[in-house]
Coordinates of C-alpha atoms in Angstrom, one line a residue:
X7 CA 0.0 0.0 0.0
X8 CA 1.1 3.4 -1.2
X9 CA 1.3 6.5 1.6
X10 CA -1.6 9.1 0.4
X11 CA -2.3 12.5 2.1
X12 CA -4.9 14.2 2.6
X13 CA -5.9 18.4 3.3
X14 CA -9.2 18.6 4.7
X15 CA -10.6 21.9 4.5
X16 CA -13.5 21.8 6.8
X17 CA -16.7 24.4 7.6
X18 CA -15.3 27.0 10.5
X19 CA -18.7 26.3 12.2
X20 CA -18.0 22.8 13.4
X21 CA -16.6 22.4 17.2
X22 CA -13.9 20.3 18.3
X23 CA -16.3 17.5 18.7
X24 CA -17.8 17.5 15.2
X25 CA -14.5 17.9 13.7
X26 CA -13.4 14.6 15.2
X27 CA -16.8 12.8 14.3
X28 CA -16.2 13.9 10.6
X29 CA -12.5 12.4 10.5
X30 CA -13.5 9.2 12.5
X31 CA -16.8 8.7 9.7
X32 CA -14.2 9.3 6.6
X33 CA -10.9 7.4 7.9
X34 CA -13.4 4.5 8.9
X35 CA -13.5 4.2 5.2
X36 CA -10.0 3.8 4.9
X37 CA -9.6 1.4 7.8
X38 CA -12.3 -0.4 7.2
X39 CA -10.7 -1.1 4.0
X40 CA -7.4 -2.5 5.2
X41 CA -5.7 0.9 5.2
X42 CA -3.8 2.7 8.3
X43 CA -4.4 6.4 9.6
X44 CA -0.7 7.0 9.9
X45 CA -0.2 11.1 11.5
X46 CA -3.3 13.3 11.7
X47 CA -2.7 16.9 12.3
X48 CA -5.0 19.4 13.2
X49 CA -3.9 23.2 11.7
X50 CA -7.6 24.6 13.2
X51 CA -9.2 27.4 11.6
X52 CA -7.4 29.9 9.2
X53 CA -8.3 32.6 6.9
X54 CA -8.6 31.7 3.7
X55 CA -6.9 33.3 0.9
X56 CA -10.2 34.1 -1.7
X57 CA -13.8 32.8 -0.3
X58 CA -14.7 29.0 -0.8
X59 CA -18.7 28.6 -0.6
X60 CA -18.8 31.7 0.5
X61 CA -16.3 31.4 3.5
X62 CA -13.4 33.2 4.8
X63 CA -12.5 30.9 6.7
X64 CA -11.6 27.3 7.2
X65 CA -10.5 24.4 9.7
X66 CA -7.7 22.8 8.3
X67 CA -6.7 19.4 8.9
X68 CA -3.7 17.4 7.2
X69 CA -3.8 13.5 7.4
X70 CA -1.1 10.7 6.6
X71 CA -2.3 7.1 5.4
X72 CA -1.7 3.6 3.9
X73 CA -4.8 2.5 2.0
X74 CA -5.2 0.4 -1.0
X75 CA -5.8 2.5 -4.6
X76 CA -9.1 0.8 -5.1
X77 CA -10.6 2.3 -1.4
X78 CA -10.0 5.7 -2.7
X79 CA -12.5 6.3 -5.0
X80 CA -15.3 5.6 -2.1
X81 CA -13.7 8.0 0.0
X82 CA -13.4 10.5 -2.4
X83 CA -17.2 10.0 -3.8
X84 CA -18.4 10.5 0.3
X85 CA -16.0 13.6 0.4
X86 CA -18.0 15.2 -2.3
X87 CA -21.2 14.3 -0.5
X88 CA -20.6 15.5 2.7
X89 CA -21.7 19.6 2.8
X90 CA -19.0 20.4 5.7
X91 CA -15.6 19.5 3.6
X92 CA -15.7 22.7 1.8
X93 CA -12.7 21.7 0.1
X94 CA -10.3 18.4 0.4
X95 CA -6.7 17.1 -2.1
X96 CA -5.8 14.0 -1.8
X97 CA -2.2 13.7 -3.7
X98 CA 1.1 10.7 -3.1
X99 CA 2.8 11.8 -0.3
X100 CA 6.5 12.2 -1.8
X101 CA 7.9 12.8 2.1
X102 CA 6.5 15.8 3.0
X103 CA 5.7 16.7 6.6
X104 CA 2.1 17.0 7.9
X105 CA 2.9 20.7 9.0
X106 CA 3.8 23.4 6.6
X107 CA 7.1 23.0 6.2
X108 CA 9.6 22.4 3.7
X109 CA 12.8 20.1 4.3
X110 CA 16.0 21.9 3.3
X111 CA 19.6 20.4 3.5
X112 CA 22.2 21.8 5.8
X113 CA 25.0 21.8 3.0
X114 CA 28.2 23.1 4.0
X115 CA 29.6 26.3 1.9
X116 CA 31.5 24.7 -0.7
X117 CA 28.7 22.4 -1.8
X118 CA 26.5 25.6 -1.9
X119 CA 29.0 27.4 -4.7
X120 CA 29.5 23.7 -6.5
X121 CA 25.6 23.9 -7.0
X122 CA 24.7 27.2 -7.5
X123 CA 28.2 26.5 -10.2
X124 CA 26.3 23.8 -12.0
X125 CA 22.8 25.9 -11.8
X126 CA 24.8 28.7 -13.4
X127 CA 26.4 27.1 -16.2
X128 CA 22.8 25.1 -16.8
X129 CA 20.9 28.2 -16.7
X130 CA 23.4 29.8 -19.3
X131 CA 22.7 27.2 -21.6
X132 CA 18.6 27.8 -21.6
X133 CA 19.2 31.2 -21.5
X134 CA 18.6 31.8 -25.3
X135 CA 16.2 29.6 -25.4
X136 CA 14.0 31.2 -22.6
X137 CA 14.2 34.5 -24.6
X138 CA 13.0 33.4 -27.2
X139 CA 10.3 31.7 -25.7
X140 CA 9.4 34.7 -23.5
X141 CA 5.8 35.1 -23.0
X142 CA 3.2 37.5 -20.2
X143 CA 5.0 36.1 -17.3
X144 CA 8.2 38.2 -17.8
X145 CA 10.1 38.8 -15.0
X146 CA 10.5 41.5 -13.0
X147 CA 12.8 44.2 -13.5
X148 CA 15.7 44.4 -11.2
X149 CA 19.1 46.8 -11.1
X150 CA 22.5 45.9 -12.3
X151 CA 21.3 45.0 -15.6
X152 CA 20.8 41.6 -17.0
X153 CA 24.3 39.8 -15.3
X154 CA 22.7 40.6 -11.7
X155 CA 19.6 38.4 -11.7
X156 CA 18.2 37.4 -8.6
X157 CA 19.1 34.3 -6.6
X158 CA 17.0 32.4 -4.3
X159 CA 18.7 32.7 -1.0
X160 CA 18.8 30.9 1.7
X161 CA 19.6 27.0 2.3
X162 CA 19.1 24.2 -0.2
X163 CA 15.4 23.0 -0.3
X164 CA 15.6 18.9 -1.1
X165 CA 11.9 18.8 -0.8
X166 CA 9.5 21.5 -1.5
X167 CA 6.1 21.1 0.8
X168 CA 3.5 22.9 -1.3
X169 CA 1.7 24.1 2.5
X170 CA 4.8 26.0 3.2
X171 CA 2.8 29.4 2.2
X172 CA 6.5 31.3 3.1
X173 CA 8.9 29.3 1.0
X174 CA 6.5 29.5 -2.3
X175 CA 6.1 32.9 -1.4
X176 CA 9.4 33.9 -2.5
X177 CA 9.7 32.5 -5.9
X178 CA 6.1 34.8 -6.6
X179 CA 5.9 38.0 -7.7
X180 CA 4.1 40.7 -6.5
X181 CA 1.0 40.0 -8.7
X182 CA 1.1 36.3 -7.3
X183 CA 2.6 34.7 -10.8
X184 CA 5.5 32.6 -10.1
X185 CA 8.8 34.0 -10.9
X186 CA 10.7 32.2 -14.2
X187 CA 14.0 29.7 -13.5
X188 CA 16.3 32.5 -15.1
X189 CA 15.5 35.2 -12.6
X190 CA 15.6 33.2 -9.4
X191 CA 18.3 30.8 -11.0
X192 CA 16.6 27.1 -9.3
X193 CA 17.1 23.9 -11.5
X194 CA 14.7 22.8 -14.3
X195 CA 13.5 20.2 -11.6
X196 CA 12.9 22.5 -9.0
X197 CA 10.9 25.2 -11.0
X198 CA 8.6 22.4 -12.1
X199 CA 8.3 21.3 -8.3
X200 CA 7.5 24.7 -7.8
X201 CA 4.8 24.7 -10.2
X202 CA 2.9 21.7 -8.6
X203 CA 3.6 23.2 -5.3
X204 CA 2.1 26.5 -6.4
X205 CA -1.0 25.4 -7.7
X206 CA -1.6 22.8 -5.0
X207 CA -1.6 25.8 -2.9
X208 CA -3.7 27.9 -4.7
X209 CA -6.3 25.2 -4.4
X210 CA -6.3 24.7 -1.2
X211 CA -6.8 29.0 -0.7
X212 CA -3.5 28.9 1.4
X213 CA -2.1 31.3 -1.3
X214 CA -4.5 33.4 -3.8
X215 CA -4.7 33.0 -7.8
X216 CA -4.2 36.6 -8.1
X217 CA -3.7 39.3 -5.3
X218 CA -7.1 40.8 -6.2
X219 CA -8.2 37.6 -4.0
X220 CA -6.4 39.0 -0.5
X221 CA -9.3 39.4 2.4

């Protein structure tokens, strides 16, 4: 059995009580199907970033399991049903935590310039090709000119958690459209992360489409 998780976005008008009774009916269905609740975690209510039904806010919960593929679809049809999950994604779980939280690698400095090194002379290479394939999402303009582009700082992210609102937050611009892989000079592998991430995110109103969305 494969390890699924699960973001619950529940209606802010449940108690404590009724919160648990909703998560004991739906992961019945995944233990009564031979599956195993692994980690539940319980965020609580939060303000969400553009209405959903009408709401502002939600109560977020993240859950961890092992279930067999087939009990999904009977899970997911009783999500649908039930009027108090506003919103839910179920996705693989690729390692990330239940919190909002990305995992980043203590490196030590030298491995920092060999990557960044490797990153460079990558990016160099697409660099034609990404002008001429420039479209609407142009980056932002920034001083020095086009040799002083702007680097992601900060240590080396080996697993991007698309609930960490503050780490996706800095490869967006202003407008809330993610920044291109020539400006903030990440890997091909990690910009298309980033993309996932980014419009997991924006599903689950934990980041808006467009900043016109901010309450």
């Amino acid at each position: 059995m494969r390890l699924y998780e699960i973001v619950y976005i529940l209606d802010p008008a449940l108690d404590e009580a009724g919160v648990n009774a909703k998560l004991d009916k739906h992961h019945g269905l995944i233990t009564g199907a031979g599956g195993e609740i692994v980690a539940v975690d319980h965020w609580g209510a939060r303000q969400l970033a553009y209405p959903v039904r009408k709401q502002r806010t939600g109560y977020y919960v993240v859950a961890h399991f092992h279930a067999p593929a087939e009990s999904l679809a009977e899970l997911e049809r009783q999500l649908k049903l039930d009027e108090e999950v506003l919103r839910y994604l179920l996705v693989l779980n690729e390692g990330e935590p239940t919190s909002g939280l990305s995992l980043v690698a203590d490196l030590p400095p030298s491995s920092h310039e060999a990557r960044d090194q490797d990153d460079d002379e990558e990016d160099d290479e697409e660099d034609d090709e990404d002008d001429r394939d420039a479209d609407d999402d142009s980056p932002p303009e920034f001083s020095g000119g086009r040799g002083r582009r702007r680097r992601h700082e900060g240590p080396a992210v080996t697993l991007l958690n698309y609930k960490d609102v503050s780490t996706l937050s800095r490869f967006l611009t202003e407008a809330g459209k993610i920044l291109p892989k020539r400006t903030t000079k990440v890997t091909a592998r990690f910009q298309r992360q980033l993309g996932t991430a980014v419009k997991r995110a924006r599903y689950l109103a934990l980041i808006p489409y467009v900043r016109d969305h901010e309450v």
